[in-house]
mmCIF file with all atom_site columns, C-alpha atoms in Angstrom:
data_model
loop_
_atom_site.group_PDB
_atom_site.id
_atom_site.type_symbol
_atom_site.label_atom_id
_atom_site.label_alt_id
_atom_site.label_comp_id
_atom_site.label_asym_id
_atom_site.label_entity_id
_atom_site.label_seq_id
_atom_site.pdbx_PDB_ins_code
_atom_site.Cartn_x
_atom_site.Cartn_y
_atom_site.Cartn_z
_atom_site.occupancy
_atom_site.B_iso_or_equiv
_atom_site.pdbx_formal_charge
_atom_site.auth_seq_id
_atom_site.auth_comp_id
_atom_site.auth_asym_id
_atom_site.auth_atom_id
_atom_site.pdbx_PDB_model_num
ATOM 1   C CA . MET A 1 1   ? 101.199 101.431 74.408  1.00 97.00 ? 1   MET A CA 1
ATOM 2   C CA . GLU A 1 2   ? 99.462  98.082  74.135  1.00 98.00 ? 2   GLU A CA 1
ATOM 3   C CA . TYR A 1 3   ? 99.032  95.380  76.740  1.00 99.00 ? 3   TYR A CA 1
ATOM 4   C CA . LYS A 1 4   ? 97.185  92.155  77.358  1.00 99.00 ? 4   LYS A CA 1
ATOM 5   C CA . ARG A 1 5   ? 96.548  90.326  80.606  1.00 98.00 ? 5   ARG A CA 1
ATOM 6   C CA . ILE A 1 6   ? 97.035  86.560  80.352  1.00 98.00 ? 6   ILE A CA 1
ATOM 7   C CA . GLU A 1 7   ? 96.169  84.871  83.666  1.00 97.00 ? 7   GLU A CA 1
ATOM 8   C CA . ASP A 1 8   ? 98.751  86.146  86.184  1.00 98.00 ? 8   ASP A CA 1
ATOM 9   C CA . LYS A 1 9   ? 100.890 87.952  83.589  1.00 99.00 ? 9   LYS A CA 1
ATOM 10  C CA . ILE A 1 10  ? 100.637 91.196  81.668  1.00 99.00 ? 10  ILE A CA 1
ATOM 11  C CA . VAL A 1 11  ? 102.447 91.294  78.335  1.00 99.00 ? 11  VAL A CA 1
ATOM 12  C CA . PHE A 1 12  ? 102.984 94.837  77.079  1.00 99.00 ? 12  PHE A CA 1
ATOM 13  C CA . ARG A 1 13  ? 104.595 96.722  74.217  1.00 99.00 ? 13  ARG A CA 1
ATOM 14  C CA . LEU A 1 14  ? 105.557 100.373 74.268  1.00 99.00 ? 14  LEU A CA 1
ATOM 15  C CA . GLU A 1 15  ? 105.909 102.530 71.176  1.00 98.00 ? 15  GLU A CA 1
ATOM 16  C CA . MET A 1 16  ? 108.131 105.394 70.123  1.00 98.00 ? 16  MET A CA 1
ATOM 17  C CA . GLY A 1 17  ? 107.759 108.296 72.548  1.00 98.00 ? 17  GLY A CA 1
ATOM 18  C CA . ASP A 1 18  ? 106.231 106.241 75.377  1.00 99.00 ? 18  ASP A CA 1
ATOM 19  C CA . ARG A 1 19  ? 107.901 106.558 78.763  1.00 99.00 ? 19  ARG A CA 1
ATOM 20  C CA . LEU A 1 20  ? 108.770 103.302 80.487  1.00 99.00 ? 20  LEU A CA 1
ATOM 21  C CA . MET A 1 21  ? 108.212 104.164 84.169  1.00 99.00 ? 21  MET A CA 1
ATOM 22  C CA . GLU A 1 22  ? 105.082 106.186 83.452  1.00 99.00 ? 22  GLU A CA 1
ATOM 23  C CA . SER A 1 23  ? 103.640 103.404 81.269  1.00 99.00 ? 23  SER A CA 1
ATOM 24  C CA . ALA A 1 24  ? 104.441 100.647 83.787  1.00 99.00 ? 24  ALA A CA 1
ATOM 25  C CA . GLN A 1 25  ? 102.679 102.630 86.524  1.00 99.00 ? 25  GLN A CA 1
ATOM 26  C CA . LYS A 1 26  ? 99.618  103.273 84.331  1.00 99.00 ? 26  LYS A CA 1
ATOM 27  C CA . ILE A 1 27  ? 99.289  99.607  83.336  1.00 99.00 ? 27  ILE A CA 1
ATOM 28  C CA . ALA A 1 28  ? 99.709  98.435  86.934  1.00 99.00 ? 28  ALA A CA 1
ATOM 29  C CA . ALA A 1 29  ? 97.101  100.927 88.180  1.00 99.00 ? 29  ALA A CA 1
ATOM 30  C CA . ALA A 1 30  ? 94.610  99.995  85.443  1.00 99.00 ? 30  ALA A CA 1
ATOM 31  C CA . GLU A 1 31  ? 94.991  96.274  86.223  1.00 98.00 ? 31  GLU A CA 1
ATOM 32  C CA . GLY A 1 32  ? 95.009  96.613  90.027  1.00 98.00 ? 32  GLY A CA 1
ATOM 33  C CA . VAL A 1 33  ? 98.557  95.269  90.406  1.00 98.00 ? 33  VAL A CA 1
ATOM 34  C CA . LYS A 1 34  ? 99.782  95.350  94.016  1.00 97.00 ? 34  LYS A CA 1
ATOM 35  C CA . LEU A 1 35  ? 102.849 93.121  93.633  1.00 98.00 ? 35  LEU A CA 1
ATOM 36  C CA . SER A 1 36  ? 104.665 92.096  90.476  1.00 98.00 ? 36  SER A CA 1
ATOM 37  C CA . SER A 1 37  ? 108.037 91.439  88.963  1.00 99.00 ? 37  SER A CA 1
ATOM 38  C CA . ILE A 1 38  ? 108.719 93.270  85.712  1.00 99.00 ? 38  ILE A CA 1
ATOM 39  C CA . ASN A 1 39  ? 111.266 92.764  82.947  1.00 99.00 ? 39  ASN A CA 1
ATOM 40  C CA . GLY A 1 40  ? 111.811 93.617  79.331  1.00 99.00 ? 40  GLY A CA 1
ATOM 41  C CA . ILE A 1 41  ? 114.017 94.652  76.420  1.00 99.00 ? 41  ILE A CA 1
ATOM 42  C CA . GLY A 1 42  ? 113.861 97.318  73.741  1.00 99.00 ? 42  GLY A CA 1
ATOM 43  C CA . ALA A 1 43  ? 115.409 100.596 72.663  1.00 99.00 ? 43  ALA A CA 1
ATOM 44  C CA . CYS A 1 44  ? 115.380 104.160 73.952  1.00 99.00 ? 44  CYS A CA 1
ATOM 45  C CA . SER A 1 45  ? 116.412 107.618 72.807  1.00 98.00 ? 45  SER A CA 1
ATOM 46  C CA . LYS A 1 46  ? 116.720 109.236 76.228  1.00 98.00 ? 46  LYS A CA 1
ATOM 47  C CA . ILE A 1 47  ? 117.292 107.782 79.656  1.00 99.00 ? 47  ILE A CA 1
ATOM 48  C CA . ILE A 1 48  ? 117.730 109.106 83.173  1.00 99.00 ? 48  ILE A CA 1
ATOM 49  C CA . MET A 1 49  ? 119.381 106.663 85.565  1.00 99.00 ? 49  MET A CA 1
ATOM 50  C CA . GLY A 1 50  ? 121.562 106.781 88.604  1.00 98.00 ? 50  GLY A CA 1
ATOM 51  C CA . TYR A 1 51  ? 122.749 105.297 91.844  1.00 97.00 ? 51  TYR A CA 1
ATOM 52  C CA . ILE A 1 52  ? 122.092 105.810 95.534  1.00 96.00 ? 52  ILE A CA 1
ATOM 53  C CA . ASP A 1 53  ? 124.671 107.901 97.382  1.00 96.00 ? 53  ASP A CA 1
ATOM 54  C CA . LEU A 1 54  ? 124.253 106.524 100.891 1.00 94.00 ? 54  LEU A CA 1
ATOM 55  C CA . SER A 1 55  ? 126.341 109.291 102.482 1.00 94.00 ? 55  SER A CA 1
ATOM 56  C CA . LYS A 1 56  ? 123.837 111.863 101.163 1.00 95.00 ? 56  LYS A CA 1
ATOM 57  C CA . LYS A 1 57  ? 120.807 109.527 101.362 1.00 94.00 ? 57  LYS A CA 1
ATOM 58  C CA . GLU A 1 58  ? 119.767 110.496 97.847  1.00 94.00 ? 58  GLU A CA 1
ATOM 59  C CA . TYR A 1 59  ? 119.926 109.283 94.271  1.00 96.00 ? 59  TYR A CA 1
ATOM 60  C CA . ILE A 1 60  ? 122.440 110.866 91.923  1.00 98.00 ? 60  ILE A CA 1
ATOM 61  C CA . PHE A 1 61  ? 120.975 110.846 88.405  1.00 98.00 ? 61  PHE A CA 1
ATOM 62  C CA . LYS A 1 62  ? 122.562 111.283 84.987  1.00 98.00 ? 62  LYS A CA 1
ATOM 63  C CA . GLU A 1 63  ? 120.785 111.873 81.694  1.00 98.00 ? 63  GLU A CA 1
ATOM 64  C CA . PHE A 1 64  ? 121.860 110.228 78.444  1.00 98.00 ? 64  PHE A CA 1
ATOM 65  C CA . ASP A 1 65  ? 120.596 111.078 74.947  1.00 98.00 ? 65  ASP A CA 1
ATOM 66  C CA . GLY A 1 66  ? 121.092 109.044 71.774  1.00 97.00 ? 66  GLY A CA 1
ATOM 67  C CA . ASN A 1 67  ? 120.238 105.649 70.345  1.00 96.00 ? 67  ASN A CA 1
ATOM 68  C CA . MET A 1 68  ? 120.542 102.951 73.003  1.00 98.00 ? 68  MET A CA 1
ATOM 69  C CA . GLU A 1 69  ? 119.531 99.312  73.155  1.00 99.00 ? 69  GLU A CA 1
ATOM 70  C CA . ILE A 1 70  ? 117.830 98.275  76.386  1.00 99.00 ? 70  ILE A CA 1
ATOM 71  C CA . LEU A 1 71  ? 119.677 95.050  77.142  1.00 99.00 ? 71  LEU A CA 1
ATOM 72  C CA . HIS A 1 72  ? 117.673 94.257  80.237  1.00 98.00 ? 72  HIS A CA 1
ATOM 73  C CA . ALA A 1 73  ? 115.205 96.085  82.443  1.00 99.00 ? 73  ALA A CA 1
ATOM 74  C CA . THR A 1 74  ? 114.230 94.263  85.617  1.00 99.00 ? 74  THR A CA 1
ATOM 75  C CA . GLY A 1 75  ? 112.535 95.107  88.866  1.00 99.00 ? 75  GLY A CA 1
ATOM 76  C CA . ASN A 1 76  ? 109.309 94.997  90.791  1.00 99.00 ? 76  ASN A CA 1
ATOM 77  C CA . ILE A 1 77  ? 106.063 96.811  91.327  1.00 99.00 ? 77  ILE A CA 1
ATOM 78  C CA . THR A 1 78  ? 104.867 97.312  94.887  1.00 98.00 ? 78  THR A CA 1
ATOM 79  C CA . LEU A 1 79  ? 102.624 99.881  96.576  1.00 98.00 ? 79  LEU A CA 1
ATOM 80  C CA . LYS A 1 80  ? 103.852 103.267 97.758  1.00 97.00 ? 80  LYS A CA 1
ATOM 81  C CA . ASP A 1 81  ? 101.348 105.683 99.261  1.00 95.00 ? 81  ASP A CA 1
ATOM 82  C CA . GLY A 1 82  ? 98.617  103.313 98.068  1.00 95.00 ? 82  GLY A CA 1
ATOM 83  C CA . GLN A 1 83  ? 99.634  103.480 94.385  1.00 97.00 ? 83  GLN A CA 1
ATOM 84  C CA . PRO A 1 84  ? 101.570 101.023 92.199  1.00 98.00 ? 84  PRO A CA 1
ATOM 85  C CA . PHE A 1 85  ? 105.254 101.934 92.340  1.00 98.00 ? 85  PHE A CA 1
ATOM 86  C CA . PRO A 1 86  ? 107.657 100.544 89.707  1.00 99.00 ? 86  PRO A CA 1
ATOM 87  C CA . HIS A 1 87  ? 111.260 100.048 90.861  1.00 99.00 ? 87  HIS A CA 1
ATOM 88  C CA . ILE A 1 88  ? 113.406 99.170  87.852  1.00 99.00 ? 88  ILE A CA 1
ATOM 89  C CA . HIS A 1 89  ? 117.122 98.753  87.236  1.00 99.00 ? 89  HIS A CA 1
ATOM 90  C CA . ILE A 1 90  ? 118.285 98.880  83.648  1.00 99.00 ? 90  ILE A CA 1
ATOM 91  C CA . SER A 1 91  ? 121.263 98.009  81.452  1.00 99.00 ? 91  SER A CA 1
ATOM 92  C CA . VAL A 1 92  ? 121.698 99.732  78.096  1.00 99.00 ? 92  VAL A CA 1
ATOM 93  C CA . ALA A 1 93  ? 124.293 99.745  75.308  1.00 99.00 ? 93  ALA A CA 1
ATOM 94  C CA . ASP A 1 94  ? 125.250 102.856 73.362  1.00 97.00 ? 94  ASP A CA 1
ATOM 95  C CA . GLU A 1 95  ? 126.138 103.203 69.661  1.00 95.00 ? 95  GLU A CA 1
ATOM 96  C CA . GLU A 1 96  ? 129.605 101.756 70.376  1.00 97.00 ? 96  GLU A CA 1
ATOM 97  C CA . CYS A 1 97  ? 128.012 98.723  72.085  1.00 97.00 ? 97  CYS A CA 1
ATOM 98  C CA . LYS A 1 98  ? 129.371 99.861  75.456  1.00 98.00 ? 98  LYS A CA 1
ATOM 99  C CA . ALA A 1 99  ? 127.057 98.775  78.243  1.00 98.00 ? 99  ALA A CA 1
ATOM 100 C CA . PHE A 1 100 ? 126.166 100.710 81.386  1.00 98.00 ? 100 PHE A CA 1
ATOM 101 C CA . GLY A 1 101 ? 123.253 100.800 83.760  1.00 98.00 ? 101 GLY A CA 1
ATOM 102 C CA . GLY A 1 102 ? 121.677 101.895 86.991  1.00 98.00 ? 102 GLY A CA 1
ATOM 103 C CA . HIS A 1 103 ? 118.498 102.730 88.874  1.00 98.00 ? 103 HIS A CA 1
ATOM 104 C CA . LEU A 1 104 ? 115.949 103.908 86.305  1.00 99.00 ? 104 LEU A CA 1
ATOM 105 C CA . GLN A 1 105 ? 114.203 107.232 86.794  1.00 99.00 ? 105 GLN A CA 1
ATOM 106 C CA . GLU A 1 106 ? 112.725 107.333 83.271  1.00 99.00 ? 106 GLU A CA 1
ATOM 107 C CA . ALA A 1 107 ? 113.390 106.183 79.710  1.00 99.00 ? 107 ALA A CA 1
ATOM 108 C CA . THR A 1 108 ? 111.826 107.486 76.510  1.00 99.00 ? 108 THR A CA 1
ATOM 109 C CA . ILE A 1 109 ? 111.277 104.616 74.111  1.00 99.00 ? 109 ILE A CA 1
ATOM 110 C CA . SER A 1 110 ? 112.585 104.915 70.538  1.00 98.00 ? 110 SER A CA 1
ATOM 111 C CA . ALA A 1 111 ? 111.751 101.815 68.467  1.00 96.00 ? 111 ALA A CA 1
ATOM 112 C CA . THR A 1 112 ? 109.887 99.635  70.988  1.00 98.00 ? 112 THR A CA 1
ATOM 113 C CA . PHE A 1 113 ? 109.935 98.071  74.436  1.00 99.00 ? 113 PHE A CA 1
ATOM 114 C CA . GLU A 1 114 ? 108.612 94.553  75.038  1.00 99.00 ? 114 GLU A CA 1
ATOM 115 C CA . GLY A 1 115 ? 107.871 93.670  78.630  1.00 99.00 ? 115 GLY A CA 1
ATOM 116 C CA . VAL A 1 116 ? 106.176 91.243  80.978  1.00 99.00 ? 116 VAL A CA 1
ATOM 117 C CA . MET A 1 117 ? 104.760 91.729  84.461  1.00 99.00 ? 117 MET A CA 1
ATOM 118 C CA . GLN A 1 118 ? 104.431 88.577  86.585  1.00 99.00 ? 118 GLN A CA 1
ATOM 119 C CA . ILE A 1 119 ? 101.638 89.368  89.042  1.00 99.00 ? 119 ILE A CA 1
ATOM 120 C CA . MET A 1 120 ? 101.582 87.834  92.518  1.00 98.00 ? 120 MET A CA 1
ATOM 121 C CA . ASP A 1 121 ? 98.414  87.465  94.566  1.00 94.00 ? 121 ASP A CA 1
ATOM 122 C CA . HIS A 1 122 ? 99.630  89.562  97.476  1.00 94.00 ? 122 HIS A CA 1
ATOM 123 C CA . GLU A 1 123 ? 100.519 93.148  98.254  1.00 94.00 ? 123 GLU A CA 1
ATOM 124 C CA . ILE A 1 124 ? 103.733 94.671  99.523  1.00 96.00 ? 124 ILE A CA 1
ATOM 125 C CA . HIS A 1 125 ? 103.947 98.273  100.717 1.00 96.00 ? 125 HIS A CA 1
ATOM 126 C CA . ARG A 1 126 ? 107.019 100.502 100.752 1.00 96.00 ? 126 ARG A CA 1
ATOM 127 C CA . GLU A 1 127 ? 107.959 102.336 103.922 1.00 94.00 ? 127 GLU A CA 1
ATOM 128 C CA . PHE A 1 128 ? 110.553 105.056 104.310 1.00 94.00 ? 128 PHE A CA 1
ATOM 129 C CA . ASN A 1 129 ? 113.759 103.988 106.054 1.00 94.00 ? 129 ASN A CA 1
ATOM 130 C CA . GLU A 1 130 ? 115.389 106.986 107.778 1.00 93.00 ? 130 GLU A CA 1
ATOM 131 C CA . ASP A 1 131 ? 118.819 105.327 108.034 1.00 92.00 ? 131 ASP A CA 1
ATOM 132 C CA . LEU A 1 132 ? 119.111 104.796 104.269 1.00 93.00 ? 132 LEU A CA 1
ATOM 133 C CA . GLY A 1 133 ? 116.850 107.553 102.968 1.00 92.00 ? 133 GLY A CA 1
ATOM 134 C CA . LEU A 1 134 ? 114.953 104.996 100.865 1.00 94.00 ? 134 LEU A CA 1
ATOM 135 C CA . ALA A 1 135 ? 111.407 103.666 100.640 1.00 95.00 ? 135 ALA A CA 1
ATOM 136 C CA . LEU A 1 136 ? 112.009 99.938  101.208 1.00 96.00 ? 136 LEU A CA 1
ATOM 137 C CA . MET A 1 137 ? 109.696 96.974  100.696 1.00 95.00 ? 137 MET A CA 1
ATOM 138 C CA . ASN A 1 138 ? 108.066 95.911  103.950 1.00 93.00 ? 138 ASN A CA 1
ATOM 139 C CA . VAL A 1 139 ? 107.912 92.175  103.322 1.00 90.00 ? 139 VAL A CA 1
ATOM 140 C CA . CYS A 1 140 ? 107.156 91.237  106.948 1.00 82.00 ? 140 CYS A CA 1
ATOM 141 C CA . PRO A 1 141 ? 104.750 93.797  108.402 1.00 64.00 ? 141 PRO A CA 1
ATOM 142 C CA . ILE A 1 142 ? 104.649 93.910  112.185 1.00 52.00 ? 142 ILE A CA 1
ATOM 143 C CA . LYS A 1 143 ? 101.186 93.059  113.487 1.00 47.00 ? 143 LYS A CA 1
#
């Protein structure tokens, strides 16, 4: 993993075997990121992604192995329990160029991943919403 901070952006590159969510969290923690958008492209050999089942109030995850191109990974980094928390959705294409995607739990990088974080000078915390079973961004805290 390599990264460089350039003003309000962090440009980063992951290498074979790096894990996307883990790496994004480590970079954000090291650089004191409290609010950021994140996006990138690359390739992975293993991915765990899913969707929210609102009737159960939980994510349903599926694991995929094999060579996949990361067509687009996009999301944000906020704070959850005081720590940087990446929330990323991802689209990938398999060896037949069939695309699919979902809420990313983790992806193991194969060739590379090239990403950018756009840091904002603010902080947003996540708070658990009982009705949905999700930790949502609290963009307008009650004072």
